[in-house]
Tab-separated table of C-alpha atoms in Angstrom:
chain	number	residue	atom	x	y	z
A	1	UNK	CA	-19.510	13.042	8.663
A	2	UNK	CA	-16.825	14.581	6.032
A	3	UNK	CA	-13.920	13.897	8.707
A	4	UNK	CA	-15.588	10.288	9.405
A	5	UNK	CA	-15.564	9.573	5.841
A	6	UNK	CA	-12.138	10.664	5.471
A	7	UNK	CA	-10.501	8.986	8.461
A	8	UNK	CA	-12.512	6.017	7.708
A	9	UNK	CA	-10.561	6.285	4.068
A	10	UNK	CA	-7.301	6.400	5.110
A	11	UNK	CA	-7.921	3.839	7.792
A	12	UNK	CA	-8.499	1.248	5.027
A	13	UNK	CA	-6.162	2.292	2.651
A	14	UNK	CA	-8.899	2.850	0.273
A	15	UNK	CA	-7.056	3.186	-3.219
A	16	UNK	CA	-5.272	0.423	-2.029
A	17	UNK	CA	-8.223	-1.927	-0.916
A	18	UNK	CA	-9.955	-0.969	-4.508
A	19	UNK	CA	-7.148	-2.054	-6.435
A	20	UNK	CA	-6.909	-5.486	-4.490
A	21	UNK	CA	-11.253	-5.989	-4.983
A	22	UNK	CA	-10.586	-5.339	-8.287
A	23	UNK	CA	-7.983	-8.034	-9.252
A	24	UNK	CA	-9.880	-10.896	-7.151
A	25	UNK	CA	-13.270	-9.412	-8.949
A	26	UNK	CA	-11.569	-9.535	-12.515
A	27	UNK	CA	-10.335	-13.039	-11.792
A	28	UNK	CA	-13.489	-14.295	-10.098
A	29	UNK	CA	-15.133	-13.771	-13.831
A	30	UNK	CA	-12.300	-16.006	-14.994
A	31	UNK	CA	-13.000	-18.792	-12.500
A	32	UNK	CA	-16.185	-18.490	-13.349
A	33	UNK	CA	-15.998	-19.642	-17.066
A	34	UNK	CA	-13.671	-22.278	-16.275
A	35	UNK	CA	-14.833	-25.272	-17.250
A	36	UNK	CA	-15.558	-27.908	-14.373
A	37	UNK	CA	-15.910	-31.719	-15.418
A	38	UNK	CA	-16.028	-30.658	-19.240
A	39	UNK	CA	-18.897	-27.883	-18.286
A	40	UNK	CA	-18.561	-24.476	-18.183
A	41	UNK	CA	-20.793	-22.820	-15.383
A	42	UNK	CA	-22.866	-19.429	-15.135
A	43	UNK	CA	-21.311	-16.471	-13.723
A	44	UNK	CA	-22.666	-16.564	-10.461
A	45	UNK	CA	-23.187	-12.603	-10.040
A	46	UNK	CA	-24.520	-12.593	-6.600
A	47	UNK	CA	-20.819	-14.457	-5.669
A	48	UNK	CA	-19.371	-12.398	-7.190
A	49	UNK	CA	-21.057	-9.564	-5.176
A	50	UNK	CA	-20.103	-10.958	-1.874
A	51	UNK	CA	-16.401	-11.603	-2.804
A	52	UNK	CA	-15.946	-8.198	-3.466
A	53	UNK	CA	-18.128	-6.799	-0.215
A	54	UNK	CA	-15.834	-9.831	1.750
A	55	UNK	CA	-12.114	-9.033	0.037
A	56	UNK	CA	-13.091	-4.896	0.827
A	57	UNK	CA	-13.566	-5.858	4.869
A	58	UNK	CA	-10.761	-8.335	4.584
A	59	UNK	CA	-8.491	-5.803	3.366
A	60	UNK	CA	-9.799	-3.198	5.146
A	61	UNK	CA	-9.101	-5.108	8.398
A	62	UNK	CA	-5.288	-6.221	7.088
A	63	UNK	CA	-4.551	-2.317	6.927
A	64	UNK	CA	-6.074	-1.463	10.056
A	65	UNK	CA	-4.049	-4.066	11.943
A	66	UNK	CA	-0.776	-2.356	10.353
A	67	UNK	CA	-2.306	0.710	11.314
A	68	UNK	CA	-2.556	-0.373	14.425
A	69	UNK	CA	0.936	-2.365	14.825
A	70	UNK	CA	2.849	1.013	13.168
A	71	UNK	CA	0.684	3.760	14.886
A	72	UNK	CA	3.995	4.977	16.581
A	73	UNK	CA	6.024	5.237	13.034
A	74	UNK	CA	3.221	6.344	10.951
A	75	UNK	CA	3.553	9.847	13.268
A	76	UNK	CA	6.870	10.100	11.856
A	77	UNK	CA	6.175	10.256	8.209
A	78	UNK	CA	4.636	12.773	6.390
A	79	UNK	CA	2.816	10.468	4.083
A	80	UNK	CA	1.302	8.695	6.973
A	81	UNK	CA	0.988	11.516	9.937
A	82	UNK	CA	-2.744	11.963	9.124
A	83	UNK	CA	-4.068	9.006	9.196
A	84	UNK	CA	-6.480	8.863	11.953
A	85	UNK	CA	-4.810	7.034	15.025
A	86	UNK	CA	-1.310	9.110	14.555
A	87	UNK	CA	-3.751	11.683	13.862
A	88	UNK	CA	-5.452	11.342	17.157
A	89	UNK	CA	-8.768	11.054	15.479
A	90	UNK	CA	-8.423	7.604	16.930
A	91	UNK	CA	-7.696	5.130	19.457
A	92	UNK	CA	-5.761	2.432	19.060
A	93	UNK	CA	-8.265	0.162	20.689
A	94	UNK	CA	-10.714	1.546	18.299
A	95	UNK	CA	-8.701	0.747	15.572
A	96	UNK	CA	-7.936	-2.742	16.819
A	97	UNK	CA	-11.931	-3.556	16.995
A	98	UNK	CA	-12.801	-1.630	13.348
A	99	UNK	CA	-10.494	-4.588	11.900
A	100	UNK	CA	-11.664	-7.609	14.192
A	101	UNK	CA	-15.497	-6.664	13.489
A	102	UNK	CA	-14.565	-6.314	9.690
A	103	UNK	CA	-12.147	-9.555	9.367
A	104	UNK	CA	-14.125	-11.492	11.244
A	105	UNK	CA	-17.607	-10.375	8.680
A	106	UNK	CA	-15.118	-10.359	5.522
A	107	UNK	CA	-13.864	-14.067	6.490
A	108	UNK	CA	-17.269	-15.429	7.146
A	109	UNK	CA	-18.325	-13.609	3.698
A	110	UNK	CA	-15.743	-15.477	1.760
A	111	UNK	CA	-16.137	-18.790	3.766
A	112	UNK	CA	-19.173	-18.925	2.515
A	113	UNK	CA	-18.009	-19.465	-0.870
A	114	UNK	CA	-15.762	-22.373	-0.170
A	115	UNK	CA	-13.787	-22.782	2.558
A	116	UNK	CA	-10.886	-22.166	0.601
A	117	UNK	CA	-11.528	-18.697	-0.388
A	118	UNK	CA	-12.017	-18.521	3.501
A	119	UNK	CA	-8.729	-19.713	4.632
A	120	UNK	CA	-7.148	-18.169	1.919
A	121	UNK	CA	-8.029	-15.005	3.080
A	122	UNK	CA	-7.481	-15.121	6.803
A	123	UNK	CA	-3.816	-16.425	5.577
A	124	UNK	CA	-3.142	-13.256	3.946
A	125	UNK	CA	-4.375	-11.154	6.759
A	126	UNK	CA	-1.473	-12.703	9.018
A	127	UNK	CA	1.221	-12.707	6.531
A	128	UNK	CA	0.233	-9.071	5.426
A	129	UNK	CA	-0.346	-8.128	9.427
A	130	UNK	CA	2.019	-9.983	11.232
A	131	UNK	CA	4.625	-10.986	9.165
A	132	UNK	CA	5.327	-8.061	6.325
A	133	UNK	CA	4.384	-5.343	8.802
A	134	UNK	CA	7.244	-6.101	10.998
A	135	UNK	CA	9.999	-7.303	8.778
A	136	UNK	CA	9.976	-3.782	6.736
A	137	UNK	CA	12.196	-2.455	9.499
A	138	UNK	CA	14.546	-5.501	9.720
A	139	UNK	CA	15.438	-6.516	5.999
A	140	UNK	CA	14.680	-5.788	2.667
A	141	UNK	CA	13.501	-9.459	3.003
A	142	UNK	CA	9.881	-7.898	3.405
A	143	UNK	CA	9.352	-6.906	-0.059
A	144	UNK	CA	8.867	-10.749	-0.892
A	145	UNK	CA	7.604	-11.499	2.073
A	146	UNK	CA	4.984	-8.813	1.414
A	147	UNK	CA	4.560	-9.728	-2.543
A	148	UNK	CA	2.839	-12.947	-1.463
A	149	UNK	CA	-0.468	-11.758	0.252
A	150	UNK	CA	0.106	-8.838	-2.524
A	151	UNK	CA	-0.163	-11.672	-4.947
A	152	UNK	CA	-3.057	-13.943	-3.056
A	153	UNK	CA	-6.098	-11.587	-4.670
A	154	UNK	CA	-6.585	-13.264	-8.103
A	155	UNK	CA	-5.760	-16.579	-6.431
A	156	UNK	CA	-8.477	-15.809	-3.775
A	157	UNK	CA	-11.115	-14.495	-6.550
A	158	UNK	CA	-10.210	-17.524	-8.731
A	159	UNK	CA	-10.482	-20.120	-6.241
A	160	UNK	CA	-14.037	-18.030	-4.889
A	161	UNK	CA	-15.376	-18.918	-8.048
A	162	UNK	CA	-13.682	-21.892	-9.680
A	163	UNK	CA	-13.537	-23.968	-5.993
A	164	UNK	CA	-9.887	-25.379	-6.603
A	165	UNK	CA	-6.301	-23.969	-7.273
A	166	UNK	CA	-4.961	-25.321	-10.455
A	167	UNK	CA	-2.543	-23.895	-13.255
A	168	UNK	CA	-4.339	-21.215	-14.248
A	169	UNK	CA	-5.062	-20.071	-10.815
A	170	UNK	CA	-0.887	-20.148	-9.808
A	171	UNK	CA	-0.691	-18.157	-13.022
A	172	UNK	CA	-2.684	-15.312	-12.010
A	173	UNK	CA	-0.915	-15.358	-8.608
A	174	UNK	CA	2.521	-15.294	-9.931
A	175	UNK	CA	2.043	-12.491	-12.598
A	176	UNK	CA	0.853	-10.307	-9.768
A	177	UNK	CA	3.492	-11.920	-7.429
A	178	UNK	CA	6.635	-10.475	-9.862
A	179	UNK	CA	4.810	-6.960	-10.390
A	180	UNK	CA	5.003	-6.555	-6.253
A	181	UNK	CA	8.718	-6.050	-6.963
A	182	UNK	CA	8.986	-3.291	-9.382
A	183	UNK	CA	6.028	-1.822	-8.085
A	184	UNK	CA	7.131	-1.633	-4.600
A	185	UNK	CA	10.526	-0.840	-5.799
A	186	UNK	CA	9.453	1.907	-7.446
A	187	UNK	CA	7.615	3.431	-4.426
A	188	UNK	CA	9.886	2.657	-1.872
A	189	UNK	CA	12.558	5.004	-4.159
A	190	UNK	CA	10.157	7.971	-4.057
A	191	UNK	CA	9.538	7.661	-0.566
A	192	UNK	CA	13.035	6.455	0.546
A	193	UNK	CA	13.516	10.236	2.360
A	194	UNK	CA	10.016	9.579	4.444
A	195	UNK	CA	10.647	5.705	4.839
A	196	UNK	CA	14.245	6.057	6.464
A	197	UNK	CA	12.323	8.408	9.122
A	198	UNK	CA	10.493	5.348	10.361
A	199	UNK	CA	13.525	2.856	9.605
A	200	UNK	CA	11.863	0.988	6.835
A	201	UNK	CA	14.377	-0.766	4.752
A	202	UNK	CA	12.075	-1.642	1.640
A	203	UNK	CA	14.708	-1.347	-1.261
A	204	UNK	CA	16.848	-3.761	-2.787
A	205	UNK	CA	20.060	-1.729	-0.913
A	206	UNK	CA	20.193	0.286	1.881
A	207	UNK	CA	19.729	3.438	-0.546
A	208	UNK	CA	18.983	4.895	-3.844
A	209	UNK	CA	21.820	3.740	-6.191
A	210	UNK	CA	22.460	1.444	-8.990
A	211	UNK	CA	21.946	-1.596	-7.157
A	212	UNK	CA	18.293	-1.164	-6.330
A	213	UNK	CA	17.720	0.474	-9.602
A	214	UNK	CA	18.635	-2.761	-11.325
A	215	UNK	CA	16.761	-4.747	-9.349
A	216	UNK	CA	13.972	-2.790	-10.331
A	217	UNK	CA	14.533	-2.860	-14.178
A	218	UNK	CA	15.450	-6.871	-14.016
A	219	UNK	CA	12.216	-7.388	-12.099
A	220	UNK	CA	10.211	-5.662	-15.077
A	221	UNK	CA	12.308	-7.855	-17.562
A	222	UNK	CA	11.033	-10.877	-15.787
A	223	UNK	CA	7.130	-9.886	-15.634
A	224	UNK	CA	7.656	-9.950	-19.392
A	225	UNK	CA	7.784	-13.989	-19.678
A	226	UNK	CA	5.410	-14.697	-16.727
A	227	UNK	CA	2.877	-12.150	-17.687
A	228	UNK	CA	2.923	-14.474	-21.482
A	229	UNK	CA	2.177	-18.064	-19.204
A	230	UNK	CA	-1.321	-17.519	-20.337
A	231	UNK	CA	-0.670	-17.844	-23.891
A	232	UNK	CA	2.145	-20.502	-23.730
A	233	UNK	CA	-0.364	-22.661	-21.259
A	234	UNK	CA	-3.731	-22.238	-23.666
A	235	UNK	CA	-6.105	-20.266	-21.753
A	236	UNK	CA	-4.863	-16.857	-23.328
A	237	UNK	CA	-5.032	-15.448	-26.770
A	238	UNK	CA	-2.903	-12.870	-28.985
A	239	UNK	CA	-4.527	-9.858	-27.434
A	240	UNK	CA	-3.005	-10.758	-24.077
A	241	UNK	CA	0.145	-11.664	-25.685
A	242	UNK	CA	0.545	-8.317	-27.482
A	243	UNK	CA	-0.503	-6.349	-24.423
A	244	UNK	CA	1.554	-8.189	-22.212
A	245	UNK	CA	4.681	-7.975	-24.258
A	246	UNK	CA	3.727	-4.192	-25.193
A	247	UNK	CA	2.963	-3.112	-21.414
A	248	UNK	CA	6.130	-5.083	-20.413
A	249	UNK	CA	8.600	-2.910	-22.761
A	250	UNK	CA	6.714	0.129	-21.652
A	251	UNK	CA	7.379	-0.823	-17.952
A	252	UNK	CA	11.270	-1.625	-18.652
A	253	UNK	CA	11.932	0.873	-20.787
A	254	UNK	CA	10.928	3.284	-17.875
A	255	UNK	CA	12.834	1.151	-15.407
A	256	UNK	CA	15.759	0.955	-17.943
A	257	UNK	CA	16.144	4.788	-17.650
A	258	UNK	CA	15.504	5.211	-13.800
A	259	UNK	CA	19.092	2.966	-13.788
A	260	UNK	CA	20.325	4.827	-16.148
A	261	UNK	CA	19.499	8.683	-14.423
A	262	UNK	CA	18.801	7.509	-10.873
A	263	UNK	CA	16.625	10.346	-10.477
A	264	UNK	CA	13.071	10.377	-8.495
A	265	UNK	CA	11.182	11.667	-12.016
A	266	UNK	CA	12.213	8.328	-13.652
A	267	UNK	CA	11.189	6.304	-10.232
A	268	UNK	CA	7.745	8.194	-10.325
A	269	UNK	CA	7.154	7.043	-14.054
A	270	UNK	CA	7.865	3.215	-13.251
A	271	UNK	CA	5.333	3.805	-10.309
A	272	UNK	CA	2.628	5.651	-12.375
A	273	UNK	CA	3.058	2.703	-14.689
A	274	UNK	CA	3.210	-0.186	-12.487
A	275	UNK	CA	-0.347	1.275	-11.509
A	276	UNK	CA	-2.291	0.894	-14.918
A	277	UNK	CA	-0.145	-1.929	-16.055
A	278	UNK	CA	-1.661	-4.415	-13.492
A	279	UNK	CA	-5.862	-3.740	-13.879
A	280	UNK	CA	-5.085	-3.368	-18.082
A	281	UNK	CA	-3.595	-6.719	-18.238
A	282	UNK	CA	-6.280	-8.471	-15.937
A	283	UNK	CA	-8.612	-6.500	-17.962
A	284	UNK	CA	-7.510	-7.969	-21.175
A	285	UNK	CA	-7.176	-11.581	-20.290
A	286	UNK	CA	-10.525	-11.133	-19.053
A	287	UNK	CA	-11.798	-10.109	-22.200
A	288	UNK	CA	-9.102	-12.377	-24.395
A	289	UNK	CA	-10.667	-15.862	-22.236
A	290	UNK	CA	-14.296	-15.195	-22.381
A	291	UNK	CA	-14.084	-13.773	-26.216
């Protein structure tokens, strides 16, 4: 059962699928006290319960498919070489029907909030799947490519709850669209040794040098206005202003001195804090819309 449990982690990417429940959860309780028609609704908390059981299997089933598609170049990494189908824990096959059975249960989950939510997340399956997963050995292309199912969570737990994409709901999916980029920056330059094993081209050059350090830092300078659209469009306060602006100088002030030193220390610090940046400022819009 330990090994089962394990496998079964690694299989879903599980620190990965938690992060990804969280944002559509955190935004779900922002749809939620939307107003519609000049009244605002209840949180509907057994909704909310089912997004989160529905975005976990529709995640889940995402990574297994790139489990599945990079089984082959997964045995050549050392991050990735004990997962459970390199592994041999695993078949293939079986791998193939753990994320049919739980795509097919997480789709019909979110479906039945709207059929939005539902489409929504079978969309970002495919592009995540069958799309991203191939392109990160062709192009650096990928990253973007890759940054919009990254991005569709809080536009998925918005639309679960609120029933309609509108401004606020593009808003949540852009500031999460423009943190992909530092944040995958930033990994991609600590694992640029292990990645070039598999021939993934993920950074902004074909190696670790000023270029793609730039990219990095310019990326953070940009989350700085986007992650303020809340309070320049009304539906944020000051405390998501001042976090926003605070978190954002944090972040490019770390990315300012991995261009500066080009050094894996300073590329580990922008990825520590691309981690908490993300679930503090969807934390404290949260709490700065319902106040």
């Amino acid at each position: 059962m330990k090994q089962f449990l394990a496998d079964f982690s690694k299989l879903i990417k599980f620190r990965l699928t938690f992060l990804v429940v969280f944002s559509a959860s955190v935004t779900f309780l922002i749809g939620s006290k939307v107003p519609i028609d000049g009244v605002s609704p209840d949180i509907n908390w057994t909704n909310w319960l089912i997004l989160i059981v529905g975005g976990f299997l529709v995640t889940s089933a995402a990574n297994c498919f790139n489990e599945v598609i990079e089984v082959d170049l997964d045995k050549l990494m050392t991050r990735t070489k004990d997962r459970p189908m390199p592994a041999g824990h695993m078949t293939t096959g079986q791998g193939l029907v753990s994320g049919l059975v739980m795509g097919l249960i997480g789709t019909w989950l979110l479906g039945k909030l709207n059929i939005e939510t539902g489409l929504l997340s079978v969309f970002s399956i495919f592009l995540y799947a069958f799309a991203y997963t191939p392109l990160k050995r062709k192009s650096p292309i990928a990253v973007f490519v890759g940054a919009i199912p990254g991005a569709l969570p809080p536009l998925i737990g918005y639309v679960a709850a609120h029933g309609r994409i509108d401004q606020i709901a593009v808003i949540l999916f852009l500031i999460q669209f423009v943190w992909q980029f530092p944040h995958f920056w930033a990994i991609a330059w600590v694992l640029d040794d292990d990645y070039k094993k598999a021939g993934f081209r993920l950074l902004p050059s074909t190696k670790r040098d000023k270029t793609s350090a730039f990219m990095t830092f310019l990326s953070t300078l940009i989350l700085i206005p986007v992650s303020l659209m809340p309070t320049f469009y009304g539906f944020g306060g000051y405390y998501i202003a001042g976090v926003s602006i605070l978190g954002g100088l944090v972040f490019a002030a770390l990315a300012f001195k991995m261009w500066m030193n080009l050094d894996l220390v300073s590329a580990r610090k922008v990825m520590f804090c691309s981690f908490f940046y993300l679930p503090i400022v969807q934390l404290v819009l949260l709490f700065d819309f319902i106040a």
